Amino acid sequence: MTTLAPSMSAIPRPPFLASIGAPDDPESLASERLAAKRYEEVLEVLMEAYGNALFRYCQQQLRDRDLAADVHQTVFVQAFDALPSFGGRSSFRTWLFGIARHRCLDAAKIRRRRERRFQLTDRLPEAPSEGLGPEERLSGHRRRRALADCLASLAPRIRDAVLLR
């Protein structure tokens, strides 16, 4: 008896699906090496497969090439440290991009804090200089600078509370 439908193994795979599940698929290679506890090799596979895409993602999120390079490196260091506990609940790609997302958010938060610290002197009111001599203006400038330095040394939440008061 002949069948009308060809067997599934006889149907060629489309080119865009050819690498999925193939022996040289980065996910498969990384999984094999992870099972063998060859963590350095896992990291090499992941860096080769996803390194450029992760860097582009970091650069897109941070809009700063140098900061993106730092975050990119941090992602792989953190991934390497966490490889022994990788549970496989997601693909390596998804896992790496999740780490990158959180590190980009952290870097952006730190950058905002630094920028805000440098803007403190802009938010301090200028003392009226009319009728003041050079010594009084210099003294006022020194007091404002000392106040700005003190504010900059406070924790961000405390500093915000002081400035709002």
Short mmCIF file of N, CA and C in Angstrom, two decimals:
data_model
loop_
_atom_site.label_atom_id
_atom_site.label_comp_id
_atom_site.label_asym_id
_atom_site.label_seq_id
_atom_site.Cartn_x
_atom_site.Cartn_y
_atom_site.Cartn_z
N MET A 1 0.84 -1.16 0.00
CA MET A 1 0.00 0.00 0.00
C MET A 1 0.89 1.24 0.00
N THR A 2 0.59 2.18 -0.84
CA THR A 2 1.39 3.39 -0.94
C THR A 2 0.73 4.51 -0.18
N THR A 3 1.56 5.37 0.38
CA THR A 3 1.02 6.53 1.08
C THR A 3 1.15 7.74 0.19
N LEU A 4 0.19 8.62 0.31
CA LEU A 4 0.20 9.83 -0.51
C LEU A 4 1.12 10.90 0.06
N ALA A 5 1.20 10.98 1.37
CA ALA A 5 2.02 12.02 1.99
C ALA A 5 3.44 11.49 2.19
N PRO A 6 4.44 12.31 1.85
CA PRO A 6 5.82 11.87 2.07
C PRO A 6 6.12 11.86 3.56
N SER A 7 7.09 11.08 3.94
CA SER A 7 7.46 11.05 5.35
C SER A 7 8.10 12.39 5.73
N MET A 8 8.02 12.71 7.01
CA MET A 8 8.53 14.00 7.49
C MET A 8 10.04 14.11 7.30
N SER A 9 10.73 13.00 7.34
CA SER A 9 12.18 13.07 7.19
C SER A 9 12.59 13.35 5.75
N ALA A 10 11.68 13.12 4.82
CA ALA A 10 12.00 13.37 3.41
C ALA A 10 11.84 14.84 3.04
N ILE A 11 11.16 15.61 3.86
CA ILE A 11 10.93 17.03 3.57
C ILE A 11 12.18 17.81 3.97
N PRO A 12 12.76 18.55 3.03
CA PRO A 12 13.97 19.32 3.39
C PRO A 12 13.60 20.46 4.33
N ARG A 13 14.52 20.76 5.22
CA ARG A 13 14.31 21.87 6.16
C ARG A 13 14.59 23.18 5.45
N PRO A 14 13.78 24.19 5.71
CA PRO A 14 14.07 25.50 5.14
C PRO A 14 15.42 26.00 5.65
N PRO A 15 16.13 26.80 4.85
CA PRO A 15 17.48 27.26 5.25
C PRO A 15 17.50 27.99 6.58
N PHE A 16 16.45 28.75 6.88
CA PHE A 16 16.48 29.52 8.13
C PHE A 16 16.31 28.62 9.35
N LEU A 17 15.88 27.37 9.16
CA LEU A 17 15.76 26.43 10.27
C LEU A 17 16.90 25.42 10.32
N ALA A 18 17.78 25.48 9.35
CA ALA A 18 18.82 24.46 9.23
C ALA A 18 19.73 24.39 10.45
N SER A 19 20.00 25.53 11.08
CA SER A 19 20.97 25.52 12.18
C SER A 19 20.35 25.11 13.52
N ILE A 20 19.02 25.15 13.63
CA ILE A 20 18.38 24.83 14.91
C ILE A 20 18.49 23.33 15.16
N GLY A 21 19.07 22.99 16.27
CA GLY A 21 19.25 21.59 16.62
C GLY A 21 20.42 20.93 15.92
N ALA A 22 21.09 21.67 15.06
CA ALA A 22 22.25 21.12 14.36
C ALA A 22 23.40 20.99 15.35
N PRO A 23 24.34 20.10 15.07
CA PRO A 23 25.46 19.91 16.01
C PRO A 23 26.27 21.17 16.26
N ASP A 24 26.30 22.09 15.30
CA ASP A 24 27.09 23.31 15.49
C ASP A 24 26.24 24.49 15.93
N ASP A 25 25.00 24.24 16.31
CA ASP A 25 24.12 25.28 16.86
C ASP A 25 24.73 25.76 18.18
N PRO A 26 24.88 27.08 18.37
CA PRO A 26 25.53 27.57 19.60
C PRO A 26 24.82 27.11 20.87
N GLU A 27 23.51 27.04 20.84
CA GLU A 27 22.77 26.59 22.03
C GLU A 27 23.12 25.13 22.35
N SER A 28 23.17 24.30 21.31
CA SER A 28 23.51 22.88 21.52
C SER A 28 24.95 22.72 21.99
N LEU A 29 25.86 23.45 21.33
CA LEU A 29 27.27 23.37 21.72
C LEU A 29 27.46 23.81 23.17
N ALA A 30 26.83 24.93 23.52
CA ALA A 30 26.97 25.44 24.88
C ALA A 30 26.37 24.46 25.89
N SER A 31 25.24 23.87 25.55
CA SER A 31 24.61 22.90 26.46
C SER A 31 25.50 21.67 26.68
N GLU A 32 26.09 21.18 25.60
CA GLU A 32 26.98 20.02 25.71
C GLU A 32 28.18 20.34 26.61
N ARG A 33 28.77 21.49 26.39
CA ARG A 33 29.95 21.86 27.17
C ARG A 33 29.58 22.16 28.63
N LEU A 34 28.38 22.70 28.83
CA LEU A 34 27.92 22.96 30.19
C LEU A 34 27.72 21.64 30.93
N ALA A 35 27.14 20.66 30.25
CA ALA A 35 26.94 19.35 30.87
C ALA A 35 28.28 18.72 31.26
N ALA A 36 29.31 18.99 30.46
CA ALA A 36 30.65 18.47 30.75
C ALA A 36 31.42 19.37 31.72
N LYS A 37 30.78 20.42 32.18
CA LYS A 37 31.38 21.39 33.10
C LYS A 37 32.63 22.04 32.53
N ARG A 38 32.61 22.28 31.24
CA ARG A 38 33.72 22.98 30.57
C ARG A 38 33.29 24.43 30.37
N TYR A 39 33.30 25.18 31.47
CA TYR A 39 32.73 26.52 31.51
C TYR A 39 33.44 27.51 30.60
N GLU A 40 34.76 27.42 30.52
CA GLU A 40 35.49 28.34 29.64
C GLU A 40 35.05 28.16 28.19
N GLU A 41 34.84 26.90 27.79
CA GLU A 41 34.40 26.63 26.42
C GLU A 41 32.97 27.10 26.19
N VAL A 42 32.13 26.97 27.21
CA VAL A 42 30.76 27.49 27.10
C VAL A 42 30.82 28.99 26.85
N LEU A 43 31.64 29.67 27.62
CA LEU A 43 31.75 31.12 27.47
C LEU A 43 32.26 31.48 26.08
N GLU A 44 33.24 30.75 25.57
CA GLU A 44 33.75 31.02 24.22
C GLU A 44 32.65 30.89 23.18
N VAL A 45 31.85 29.83 23.28
CA VAL A 45 30.75 29.62 22.33
C VAL A 45 29.76 30.77 22.42
N LEU A 46 29.40 31.16 23.63
CA LEU A 46 28.42 32.23 23.82
C LEU A 46 28.94 33.57 23.33
N MET A 47 30.21 33.84 23.59
CA MET A 47 30.79 35.11 23.13
C MET A 47 30.84 35.16 21.61
N GLU A 48 31.21 34.05 21.01
CA GLU A 48 31.27 33.99 19.55
C GLU A 48 29.88 34.15 18.93
N ALA A 49 28.90 33.50 19.52
CA ALA A 49 27.55 33.50 18.95
C ALA A 49 26.80 34.79 19.22
N TYR A 50 26.92 35.34 20.43
CA TYR A 50 26.05 36.45 20.83
C TYR A 50 26.79 37.73 21.21
N GLY A 51 28.11 37.71 21.18
CA GLY A 51 28.89 38.87 21.62
C GLY A 51 28.57 40.15 20.87
N ASN A 52 28.56 40.10 19.55
CA ASN A 52 28.30 41.31 18.76
C ASN A 52 26.88 41.83 18.98
N ALA A 53 25.91 40.93 19.00
CA ALA A 53 24.52 41.35 19.20
C ALA A 53 24.34 41.96 20.59
N LEU A 54 25.00 41.38 21.59
CA LEU A 54 24.91 41.94 22.94
C LEU A 54 25.55 43.32 23.02
N PHE A 55 26.68 43.50 22.35
CA PHE A 55 27.32 44.81 22.36
C PHE A 55 26.42 45.85 21.70
N ARG A 56 25.82 45.49 20.56
CA ARG A 56 24.90 46.42 19.89
C ARG A 56 23.72 46.76 20.78
N TYR A 57 23.20 45.78 21.49
CA TYR A 57 22.09 46.01 22.41
C TYR A 57 22.50 46.98 23.51
N CYS A 58 23.66 46.75 24.12
CA CYS A 58 24.14 47.64 25.18
C CYS A 58 24.35 49.06 24.66
N GLN A 59 24.91 49.15 23.47
CA GLN A 59 25.16 50.47 22.89
C GLN A 59 23.84 51.18 22.58
N GLN A 60 22.87 50.45 22.11
CA GLN A 60 21.56 51.04 21.81
C GLN A 60 20.89 51.52 23.10
N GLN A 61 20.99 50.75 24.16
CA GLN A 61 20.35 51.12 25.41
C GLN A 61 21.04 52.29 26.10
N LEU A 62 22.36 52.33 26.03
CA LEU A 62 23.12 53.32 26.80
C LEU A 62 23.54 54.54 25.98
N ARG A 63 23.60 54.39 24.67
CA ARG A 63 24.00 55.47 23.76
C ARG A 63 25.38 56.05 24.13
N ASP A 64 26.25 55.16 24.56
CA ASP A 64 27.61 55.54 24.94
C ASP A 64 28.50 54.32 24.69
N ARG A 65 29.36 54.42 23.70
CA ARG A 65 30.15 53.26 23.27
C ARG A 65 31.06 52.73 24.38
N ASP A 66 31.72 53.62 25.10
CA ASP A 66 32.63 53.18 26.17
C ASP A 66 31.88 52.51 27.31
N LEU A 67 30.77 53.11 27.71
CA LEU A 67 29.97 52.51 28.78
C LEU A 67 29.38 51.18 28.32
N ALA A 68 28.96 51.11 27.06
CA ALA A 68 28.43 49.86 26.51
C ALA A 68 29.50 48.77 26.52
N ALA A 69 30.74 49.12 26.20
CA ALA A 69 31.83 48.14 26.23
C ALA A 69 32.06 47.63 27.65
N ASP A 70 31.99 48.51 28.62
CA ASP A 70 32.16 48.09 30.02
C ASP A 70 31.03 47.16 30.45
N VAL A 71 29.81 47.53 30.11
CA VAL A 71 28.66 46.71 30.48
C VAL A 71 28.72 45.36 29.77
N HIS A 72 29.09 45.38 28.49
CA HIS A 72 29.22 44.16 27.70
C HIS A 72 30.18 43.18 28.37
N GLN A 73 31.31 43.69 28.82
CA GLN A 73 32.29 42.85 29.50
C GLN A 73 31.72 42.33 30.82
N THR A 74 31.04 43.18 31.54
CA THR A 74 30.44 42.79 32.82
C THR A 74 29.41 41.68 32.63
N VAL A 75 28.65 41.75 31.54
CA VAL A 75 27.65 40.72 31.26
C VAL A 75 28.31 39.35 31.15
N PHE A 76 29.40 39.27 30.40
CA PHE A 76 30.05 37.98 30.22
C PHE A 76 30.76 37.51 31.49
N VAL A 77 31.28 38.43 32.28
CA VAL A 77 31.89 38.03 33.56
C VAL A 77 30.80 37.47 34.48
N GLN A 78 29.68 38.16 34.54
CA GLN A 78 28.58 37.69 35.39
C GLN A 78 28.03 36.36 34.88
N ALA A 79 27.91 36.22 33.56
CA ALA A 79 27.43 34.97 32.98
C ALA A 79 28.38 33.83 33.32
N PHE A 80 29.67 34.07 33.19
CA PHE A 80 30.65 33.02 33.50
C PHE A 80 30.52 32.58 34.96
N ASP A 81 30.39 33.55 35.85
CA ASP A 81 30.25 33.23 37.27
C ASP A 81 28.98 32.42 37.55
N ALA A 82 27.93 32.66 36.76
CA ALA A 82 26.64 32.01 37.00
C ALA A 82 26.45 30.72 36.20
N LEU A 83 27.37 30.39 35.32
CA LEU A 83 27.20 29.19 34.49
C LEU A 83 26.95 27.91 35.29
N PRO A 84 27.66 27.67 36.39
CA PRO A 84 27.40 26.43 37.13
C PRO A 84 25.96 26.31 37.63
N SER A 85 25.30 27.43 37.83
CA SER A 85 23.92 27.38 38.33
C SER A 85 22.89 27.63 37.23
N PHE A 86 23.33 27.69 35.97
CA PHE A 86 22.39 27.90 34.86
C PHE A 86 21.42 26.72 34.82
N GLY A 87 20.14 27.01 34.94
CA GLY A 87 19.14 25.95 35.03
C GLY A 87 18.54 25.53 33.71
N GLY A 88 18.79 26.26 32.66
CA GLY A 88 18.23 25.90 31.36
C GLY A 88 16.76 26.22 31.21
N ARG A 89 16.22 27.10 32.06
CA ARG A 89 14.81 27.47 31.94
C ARG A 89 14.56 28.37 30.75
N SER A 90 15.63 28.88 30.17
CA SER A 90 15.54 29.70 28.96
C SER A 90 16.74 29.35 28.09
N SER A 91 16.75 29.92 26.90
CA SER A 91 17.92 29.71 26.04
C SER A 91 19.07 30.53 26.60
N PHE A 92 20.27 30.18 26.20
CA PHE A 92 21.43 30.97 26.62
C PHE A 92 21.29 32.41 26.13
N ARG A 93 20.77 32.57 24.92
CA ARG A 93 20.60 33.91 24.33
C ARG A 93 19.67 34.76 25.20
N THR A 94 18.53 34.21 25.55
CA THR A 94 17.57 34.93 26.38
C THR A 94 18.19 35.26 27.74
N TRP A 95 18.90 34.32 28.30
CA TRP A 95 19.55 34.51 29.59
C TRP A 95 20.57 35.64 29.52
N LEU A 96 21.42 35.63 28.49
CA LEU A 96 22.44 36.67 28.34
C LEU A 96 21.81 38.05 28.15
N PHE A 97 20.77 38.12 27.33
CA PHE A 97 20.13 39.41 27.10
C PHE A 97 19.41 39.90 28.35
N GLY A 98 18.92 38.98 29.17
CA GLY A 98 18.33 39.38 30.46
C GLY A 98 19.38 39.99 31.38
N ILE A 99 20.54 39.37 31.43
CA ILE A 99 21.64 39.93 32.23
C ILE A 99 22.02 41.30 31.68
N ALA A 100 22.13 41.41 30.36
CA ALA A 100 22.51 42.68 29.73
C ALA A 100 21.48 43.76 30.04
N ARG A 101 20.22 43.41 29.99
CA ARG A 101 19.17 44.40 30.28
C ARG A 101 19.34 44.97 31.69
N HIS A 102 19.53 44.10 32.65
CA HIS A 102 19.68 44.56 34.03
C HIS A 102 20.97 45.35 34.24
N ARG A 103 22.06 44.94 33.63
CA ARG A 103 23.31 45.69 33.77
C ARG A 103 23.20 47.06 33.09
N CYS A 104 22.49 47.15 31.97
CA CYS A 104 22.28 48.45 31.30
C CYS A 104 21.45 49.37 32.19
N LEU A 105 20.41 48.83 32.81
CA LEU A 105 19.60 49.63 33.71
C LEU A 105 20.43 50.14 34.89
N ASP A 106 21.28 49.26 35.44
CA ASP A 106 22.15 49.67 36.55
C ASP A 106 23.11 50.78 36.11
N ALA A 107 23.71 50.61 34.94
CA ALA A 107 24.68 51.60 34.44
C ALA A 107 24.00 52.93 34.18
N ALA A 108 22.79 52.90 33.63
CA ALA A 108 22.06 54.15 33.37
C ALA A 108 21.71 54.85 34.68
N LYS A 109 21.36 54.07 35.70
CA LYS A 109 21.02 54.65 37.00
C LYS A 109 22.25 55.32 37.61
N ILE A 110 23.38 54.65 37.55
CA ILE A 110 24.62 55.22 38.09
C ILE A 110 25.00 56.49 37.34
N ARG A 111 24.84 56.46 36.02
CA ARG A 111 25.17 57.64 35.21
C ARG A 111 24.27 58.82 35.60
N ARG A 112 22.97 58.56 35.81
CA ARG A 112 22.06 59.64 36.21
C ARG A 112 22.46 60.22 37.56
N ARG A 113 22.86 59.36 38.50
CA ARG A 113 23.29 59.85 39.81
C ARG A 113 24.52 60.74 39.69
N ARG A 114 25.47 60.32 38.87
CA ARG A 114 26.68 61.13 38.68
C ARG A 114 26.35 62.47 38.05
N GLU A 115 25.50 62.45 37.04
CA GLU A 115 25.12 63.70 36.38
C GLU A 115 24.40 64.62 37.35
N ARG A 116 23.55 64.04 38.19
CA ARG A 116 22.82 64.85 39.16
C ARG A 116 23.77 65.45 40.18
N ARG A 117 24.79 64.69 40.57
CA ARG A 117 25.77 65.19 41.54
C ARG A 117 26.50 66.42 40.99
N PHE A 118 26.85 66.37 39.71
CA PHE A 118 27.55 67.50 39.11
C PHE A 118 26.64 68.69 38.87
N GLN A 119 25.35 68.46 38.84
CA GLN A 119 24.41 69.55 38.62
C GLN A 119 24.00 70.22 39.92
N LEU A 120 24.46 69.73 41.05
CA LEU A 120 24.08 70.31 42.34
C LEU A 120 24.44 71.78 42.43
N THR A 121 25.59 72.14 41.95
CA THR A 121 26.00 73.54 42.04
C THR A 121 25.11 74.43 41.19
N ASP A 122 24.53 73.89 40.14
CA ASP A 122 23.62 74.67 39.31
C ASP A 122 22.31 74.94 40.04
N ARG A 123 21.94 74.06 40.97
CA ARG A 123 20.66 74.21 41.66
C ARG A 123 20.76 75.11 42.88
N LEU A 124 21.96 75.40 43.33
CA LEU A 124 22.12 76.28 44.48
C LEU A 124 21.92 77.73 44.05
N PRO A 125 21.14 78.48 44.81
CA PRO A 125 20.90 79.87 44.42
C PRO A 125 22.15 80.72 44.55
N GLU A 126 22.31 81.62 43.63
CA GLU A 126 23.43 82.56 43.67
C GLU A 126 23.10 83.67 44.67
N ALA A 127 24.08 84.07 45.42
CA ALA A 127 23.89 85.19 46.33
C ALA A 127 23.87 86.48 45.52
N PRO A 128 23.02 87.38 45.89
CA PRO A 128 22.99 88.65 45.14
C PRO A 128 24.34 89.34 45.25
N SER A 129 24.88 89.73 44.11
CA SER A 129 26.22 90.31 44.11
C SER A 129 26.17 91.84 44.09
N GLU A 130 24.99 92.41 43.98
CA GLU A 130 24.91 93.87 43.96
C GLU A 130 25.24 94.42 45.34
N GLY A 131 26.12 95.34 45.38
CA GLY A 131 26.48 95.99 46.63
C GLY A 131 27.50 95.21 47.44
N LEU A 132 27.89 94.02 46.96
CA LEU A 132 28.88 93.24 47.69
C LEU A 132 30.25 93.49 47.09
N GLY A 133 31.22 93.54 47.94
CA GLY A 133 32.58 93.71 47.47
C GLY A 133 33.17 92.37 47.06
N PRO A 134 34.39 92.38 46.52
CA PRO A 134 35.01 91.14 46.06
C PRO A 134 35.18 90.10 47.17
N GLU A 135 35.50 90.55 48.38
CA GLU A 135 35.68 89.60 49.47
C GLU A 135 34.38 88.92 49.85
N GLU A 136 33.29 89.68 49.88
CA GLU A 136 31.99 89.09 50.22
C GLU A 136 31.54 88.11 49.14
N ARG A 137 31.78 88.46 47.87
CA ARG A 137 31.39 87.55 46.78
C ARG A 137 32.22 86.26 46.85
N LEU A 138 33.52 86.39 47.12
CA LEU A 138 34.37 85.21 47.23
C LEU A 138 33.95 84.34 48.41
N SER A 139 33.63 84.97 49.52
CA SER A 139 33.18 84.23 50.69
C SER A 139 31.87 83.50 50.40
N GLY A 140 30.95 84.16 49.71
CA GLY A 140 29.68 83.53 49.33
C GLY A 140 29.91 82.36 48.39
N HIS A 141 30.83 82.54 47.45
CA HIS A 141 31.14 81.46 46.51
C HIS A 141 31.73 80.27 47.25
N ARG A 142 32.61 80.52 48.21
CA ARG A 142 33.21 79.43 48.99
C ARG A 142 32.16 78.68 49.81
N ARG A 143 31.24 79.42 50.39
CA ARG A 143 30.17 78.78 51.17
C ARG A 143 29.29 77.90 50.27
N ARG A 144 28.94 78.42 49.09
CA ARG A 144 28.12 77.63 48.15
C ARG A 144 28.87 76.38 47.71
N ARG A 145 30.16 76.51 47.45
CA ARG A 145 30.98 75.36 47.04
C ARG A 145 31.06 74.33 48.17
N ALA A 146 31.26 74.80 49.40
CA ALA A 146 31.33 73.89 50.55
C ALA A 146 29.99 73.18 50.75
N LEU A 147 28.90 73.91 50.58
CA LEU A 147 27.57 73.32 50.70
C LEU A 147 27.35 72.27 49.61
N ALA A 148 27.76 72.59 48.39
CA ALA A 148 27.62 71.63 47.28
C ALA A 148 28.44 70.38 47.55
N ASP A 149 29.64 70.53 48.08
CA ASP A 149 30.47 69.36 48.41
C ASP A 149 29.83 68.51 49.49
N CYS A 150 29.26 69.17 50.50
CA CYS A 150 28.58 68.43 51.57
C CYS A 150 27.37 67.67 51.02
N LEU A 151 26.60 68.34 50.18
CA LEU A 151 25.43 67.68 49.59
C LEU A 151 25.84 66.51 48.71
N ALA A 152 26.91 66.68 47.97
CA ALA A 152 27.37 65.61 47.08
C ALA A 152 27.83 64.39 47.86
N SER A 153 28.26 64.58 49.10
CA SER A 153 28.75 63.45 49.89
C SER A 153 27.60 62.66 50.54
N LEU A 154 26.39 63.21 50.53
CA LEU A 154 25.25 62.52 51.12
C LEU A 154 24.74 61.41 50.20
N ALA A 155 24.08 60.45 50.79
CA ALA A 155 23.41 59.41 50.00
C ALA A 155 22.32 60.08 49.16
N PRO A 156 22.04 59.58 47.97
CA PRO A 156 21.07 60.24 47.08
C PRO A 156 19.71 60.50 47.72
N ARG A 157 19.18 59.55 48.48
CA ARG A 157 17.85 59.75 49.08
C ARG A 157 17.89 60.86 50.13
N ILE A 158 18.94 60.90 50.93
CA ILE A 158 19.05 61.93 51.97
C ILE A 158 19.26 63.29 51.31
N ARG A 159 20.11 63.34 50.28
CA ARG A 159 20.37 64.59 49.58
C ARG A 159 19.08 65.14 48.97
N ASP A 160 18.28 64.27 48.35
CA ASP A 160 17.02 64.72 47.77
C ASP A 160 16.09 65.27 48.83
N ALA A 161 16.06 64.62 50.00
CA ALA A 161 15.20 65.10 51.09
C ALA A 161 15.66 66.48 51.56
N VAL A 162 16.96 66.68 51.68
CA VAL A 162 17.48 67.98 52.11
C VAL A 162 17.16 69.05 51.08
N LEU A 163 17.34 68.74 49.81
CA LEU A 163 17.09 69.73 48.76
C LEU A 163 15.61 70.05 48.61
N LEU A 164 14.74 69.09 48.89
CA LEU A 164 13.31 69.35 48.79
C LEU A 164 12.80 70.19 49.94
N ARG A 165 13.51 70.17 51.05
CA ARG A 165 13.11 70.91 52.22
C ARG A 165 13.34 72.34 52.01
#
